[in-house]
Amino acid sequence: MNRRQNLARRHRKSQLFKWCCISVTGFAVLVLVLLLWQVTVIGLPWLDFQFLSSFPSRFPEKAGIMSALAGTLWLVALTAVFAIPVGVLSAVYLEEYTKPTRLREIININIANLAGVPSIVYGILGLAIFVRFMALERSLVAGALTMSLLILPVIIIAAKEAIRAVPSSLRQAAFALGATRWQVVRAHVLPAASPGILTGLILALSRAIGETAPLIMIGALTYVAFVPDGPMDEFTALSIQIFNWTTRPQEAFHELASAAIIVLLAVLLLMNSLAVYIRHRSSSR
Amino acid sequence: MPDNIILSIEDLSISYSGEPAVRRVTLPIYEKKITAIIGPSGCGKSTLLRSLNRMNDFIHGVTQTGRIDFQNADLYAQDTDPVEVRLRIGMVFQRPNPFPKSIHRNIAWAPGINGMAGSVDERVEKTLRQAALWEEVKDRLHDNALNLSGGQQQRLCIARVLAMEPEIILMDEPCSALDPMSTARIEDLLFELKENYTIVIVTHNMQQAARVSDFTAFLENGLLVEYGDTDQVFTRPANMRTEEYVTGRFG
């Protein structure tokens, strides 16, 4: 009987843990739904073509996010161009080319630490190096470089994990067939790791879209009445626009911020869908 | 002893971070013969095998002394290119490890990156026939290789090595993850391959070594206890430990 009682207790524990997990997950989802609901209810009435195609204005009914949306798209694109190659190649180097030495450990630990550095610190760094020292001024390039610094650790860590998850038997098979390291990496390691790398890239770029502090730090303008023509132009971004509107006293601007949040979320969702699509296509090949 | 020595292992010692795995082994490998390396788990037979196509290069902390000559050239000389070594000395692993790509691509990839001449499709068909796999897969060459059974995967891995036209094929317990039927098929295959290839096979299956090999080397604790003609090693072993092992008293 003792064994049966013991078993019953273990089953009860198991059930208890399951319900703990369900309630915690449920709470998280509930908060998210409430948030989205509120944002949608407040912001949706403002969301129209006029809102998307207008520049910021003192009058809420004339204000729009044209320049901010364009700035965000520019910023993400440029950040991707800078950060993706550097991040992925660094991960490849650290995982595939270096020997497991103490130096590599130190580098790995530091990258992990960098991922936890507050974004405002990157803003200060960007201000000092890109804006002042390299004299890029308040350009999109300066913003994108700062954002790249911010998300590089995230990309490197995610890509490293994905590369490490590739079974070594695959590498051995390729090496034993007389492949060079580059051929092994190119033909087998990167394709096998690409879904994981892609997930990391999307997470990192999503973070870049939402970041506000470093952009304020490097002086991205809050009132920009033009769409940037090129990477050296001044810019503003959705996150800054949202921040700016929420600091205004008028209620109408707060509602505009909600509308802008909807647009920001839509951009994020679009990026995620694109990643899912690419991943699906590459895995079915 | 007959024929040409294609690989000559002389006084070879290998250790992992100071821990000796192979101790002062001297062993000839004869051309177009099957040499079996047998011994209990952890006796260093896989380590020895992997040193023959420089696969130990990828393991951190491996040190090696002694000499391996491949057709009278030092396999570990400064100017020996390990990539070229692996082109000429292929390897089949313990667990089937096909690339997660199509059957066709599994075979065509290595000849492709090495710019081997000739029709790719012909090479794929020829090597699949050599590996006795063609009839089973000819209608689904572009299916993913991971959909094959374990035995088929292993034969695909053999075909993949054959496609590179190596001079020597190293096999590291190629049947240990397979069922008896698949094992029998691979053993049949070995007899056919012997016509054109030198094969070194590591196995912990004594019957397999006795059935397929011409020469047998028995390793214990990294030491070469006995080497000789397979018949002689299994019927009239010179060493008592060998006798105890091949009759199944330990290991």
CSV table of C-alpha atoms in Angstrom, one decimal, chain B residues 14-169:
chain,number,residue,atom,x,y,z
B,14,ILE,CA,48.3,8.5,-29.7
B,15,SER,CA,47.1,10.2,-26.5
B,16,TYR,CA,44.2,12.4,-25.6
B,17,SER,CA,45.3,15.2,-23.3
B,18,GLY,CA,48.1,13.0,-22.0
B,19,GLU,CA,46.0,9.9,-21.7
B,20,PRO,CA,47.5,7.2,-23.9
B,21,ALA,CA,45.0,5.6,-26.3
B,22,VAL,CA,47.3,3.9,-28.7
B,23,ARG,CA,50.7,2.7,-27.7
B,24,ARG,CA,53.6,2.0,-30.0
B,25,VAL,CA,51.6,0.2,-32.6
B,26,THR,CA,53.3,-1.1,-35.7
B,27,LEU,CA,51.1,-2.5,-38.4
B,28,PRO,CA,51.1,-3.0,-42.1
B,29,ILE,CA,47.9,-2.5,-44.2
B,30,TYR,CA,48.0,-4.5,-47.4
B,31,GLU,CA,46.6,-3.2,-50.7
B,32,LYS,CA,43.2,-4.5,-51.8
B,33,LYS,CA,42.9,-6.6,-48.7
B,34,ILE,CA,40.5,-6.3,-45.8
B,35,THR,CA,42.3,-5.7,-42.5
B,36,ALA,CA,40.1,-6.0,-39.4
B,37,ILE,CA,41.0,-4.3,-36.1
B,38,ILE,CA,39.3,-6.0,-33.2
B,39,GLY,CA,39.5,-5.5,-29.5
B,40,PRO,CA,37.4,-4.7,-26.4
B,41,SER,CA,35.7,-1.3,-26.1
B,42,GLY,CA,38.1,1.5,-25.4
B,43,CYS,CA,41.1,-0.4,-26.6
B,44,GLY,CA,42.0,2.4,-29.0
B,45,LYS,CA,40.9,0.8,-32.3
B,46,SER,CA,38.8,3.7,-33.4
B,47,THR,CA,41.5,6.2,-32.5
B,48,LEU,CA,44.0,4.2,-34.5
B,49,LEU,CA,41.6,4.1,-37.5
B,50,ARG,CA,40.9,7.8,-37.3
B,51,SER,CA,44.6,8.6,-37.4
B,52,LEU,CA,44.8,6.9,-40.8
B,53,ASN,CA,42.9,9.7,-42.5
B,54,ARG,CA,43.7,12.4,-40.1
B,55,MET,CA,40.3,12.7,-38.6
B,56,ASN,CA,41.9,13.0,-35.2
B,57,ASP,CA,43.1,16.5,-36.3
B,58,PHE,CA,39.6,17.8,-35.3
B,59,ILE,CA,39.9,16.5,-31.7
B,60,HIS,CA,41.4,19.0,-29.3
B,61,GLY,CA,44.3,17.8,-27.2
B,62,VAL,CA,45.4,14.8,-29.3
B,63,THR,CA,49.1,14.2,-29.5
B,64,GLN,CA,50.7,11.6,-31.7
B,65,THR,CA,54.2,10.2,-32.1
B,66,GLY,CA,55.5,7.6,-34.6
B,67,ARG,CA,54.9,7.5,-38.3
B,68,ILE,CA,52.3,6.5,-40.8
B,69,ASP,CA,53.4,6.1,-44.4
B,70,PHE,CA,50.8,6.2,-47.1
B,71,GLN,CA,52.4,4.9,-50.3
B,72,ASN,CA,55.8,5.7,-48.9
B,73,ALA,CA,54.9,9.3,-48.1
B,74,ASP,CA,54.6,10.5,-44.5
B,75,LEU,CA,50.9,11.0,-43.8
B,76,TYR,CA,51.7,13.6,-41.1
B,77,ALA,CA,54.5,15.5,-42.9
B,78,GLN,CA,54.4,19.3,-42.8
B,79,ASP,CA,53.6,19.6,-46.4
B,80,THR,CA,50.9,16.9,-46.5
B,81,ASP,CA,47.5,18.4,-47.0
B,82,PRO,CA,45.0,16.6,-44.8
B,83,VAL,CA,42.2,17.5,-47.2
B,84,GLU,CA,44.0,15.6,-49.9
B,85,VAL,CA,44.6,12.7,-47.5
B,86,ARG,CA,40.8,12.4,-46.9
B,87,LEU,CA,40.1,12.5,-50.6
B,88,ARG,CA,42.2,9.4,-51.1
B,89,ILE,CA,41.3,7.7,-47.8
B,90,GLY,CA,37.6,7.7,-47.3
B,91,MET,CA,35.7,6.8,-44.1
B,92,VAL,CA,32.4,5.2,-43.1
B,93,PHE,CA,31.3,5.9,-39.6
B,94,GLN,CA,29.7,3.9,-36.8
B,95,ARG,CA,26.3,5.6,-37.0
B,96,PRO,CA,25.0,6.2,-40.5
B,97,ASN,CA,25.4,9.9,-41.1
B,98,PRO,CA,23.9,10.9,-44.4
B,99,PHE,CA,23.5,14.6,-45.1
B,100,PRO,CA,20.0,15.7,-44.5
B,101,LYS,CA,19.6,16.2,-48.3
B,102,SER,CA,18.5,14.2,-51.2
B,103,ILE,CA,20.0,10.8,-51.9
B,104,HIS,CA,21.3,12.1,-55.2
B,105,ARG,CA,22.9,15.1,-53.5
B,106,ASN,CA,24.5,13.0,-50.8
B,107,ILE,CA,26.6,11.3,-53.4
B,108,ALA,CA,27.0,14.1,-55.9
B,109,TRP,CA,28.2,16.7,-53.4
B,110,ALA,CA,31.8,15.6,-52.7
B,111,PRO,CA,32.6,14.9,-56.4
B,112,GLY,CA,31.1,18.3,-57.2
B,113,ILE,CA,33.2,20.3,-54.8
B,114,ASN,CA,36.3,18.4,-56.0
B,115,GLY,CA,35.5,19.1,-59.6
B,116,MET,CA,35.6,15.5,-60.6
B,117,ALA,CA,35.0,15.0,-64.3
B,118,GLY,CA,32.2,13.0,-65.8
B,119,SER,CA,28.4,12.8,-65.6
B,120,VAL,CA,27.1,13.3,-62.2
B,121,ASP,CA,24.0,11.1,-62.8
B,122,GLU,CA,26.2,8.3,-64.1
B,123,ARG,CA,28.4,8.5,-61.1
B,124,VAL,CA,25.4,8.5,-58.7
B,125,GLU,CA,24.0,5.4,-60.5
B,126,LYS,CA,27.3,3.6,-60.6
B,127,THR,CA,28.2,4.1,-57.0
B,128,LEU,CA,24.7,3.2,-55.8
B,129,ARG,CA,24.9,0.0,-57.8
B,130,GLN,CA,28.3,-0.7,-56.2
B,131,ALA,CA,26.8,-0.2,-52.8
B,132,ALA,CA,23.9,-2.5,-53.7
B,133,LEU,CA,21.4,0.3,-53.1
B,134,TRP,CA,20.4,1.3,-56.6
B,135,GLU,CA,17.4,-1.0,-57.0
B,136,GLU,CA,15.9,0.2,-53.8
B,137,VAL,CA,16.3,3.9,-54.4
B,138,LYS,CA,16.4,4.5,-58.1
B,139,ASP,CA,12.8,5.8,-58.2
B,140,ARG,CA,13.3,8.3,-55.3
B,141,LEU,CA,16.8,9.7,-55.8
B,142,HIS,CA,15.5,13.1,-54.9
B,143,ASP,CA,13.9,12.1,-51.7
B,144,ASN,CA,15.6,13.0,-48.4
B,145,ALA,CA,18.2,10.5,-47.4
B,146,LEU,CA,16.9,10.5,-43.8
B,147,ASN,CA,13.8,8.7,-45.0
B,148,LEU,CA,15.9,5.6,-45.7
B,149,SER,CA,16.2,2.8,-43.2
B,150,GLY,CA,19.4,2.6,-41.1
B,151,GLY,CA,20.9,-0.1,-43.3
B,152,GLN,CA,20.1,1.8,-46.4
B,153,GLN,CA,21.6,4.9,-45.0
B,154,GLN,CA,24.8,3.1,-44.2
B,155,ARG,CA,25.0,1.8,-47.7
B,156,LEU,CA,24.4,5.3,-48.9
B,157,CYS,CA,27.3,6.5,-46.8
B,158,ILE,CA,29.4,3.8,-48.4
B,159,ALA,CA,28.3,4.8,-51.9
B,160,ARG,CA,29.1,8.4,-50.9
B,161,VAL,CA,32.7,7.4,-50.1
B,162,LEU,CA,32.9,5.2,-53.3
B,163,ALA,CA,31.9,8.2,-55.4
B,164,MET,CA,35.2,9.9,-54.4
B,165,GLU,CA,37.1,6.9,-55.8
B,166,PRO,CA,39.4,6.6,-52.8
B,167,GLU,CA,42.2,4.2,-52.5
B,168,ILE,CA,41.5,3.1,-49.0
B,169,ILE,CA,38.1,2.9,-47.2
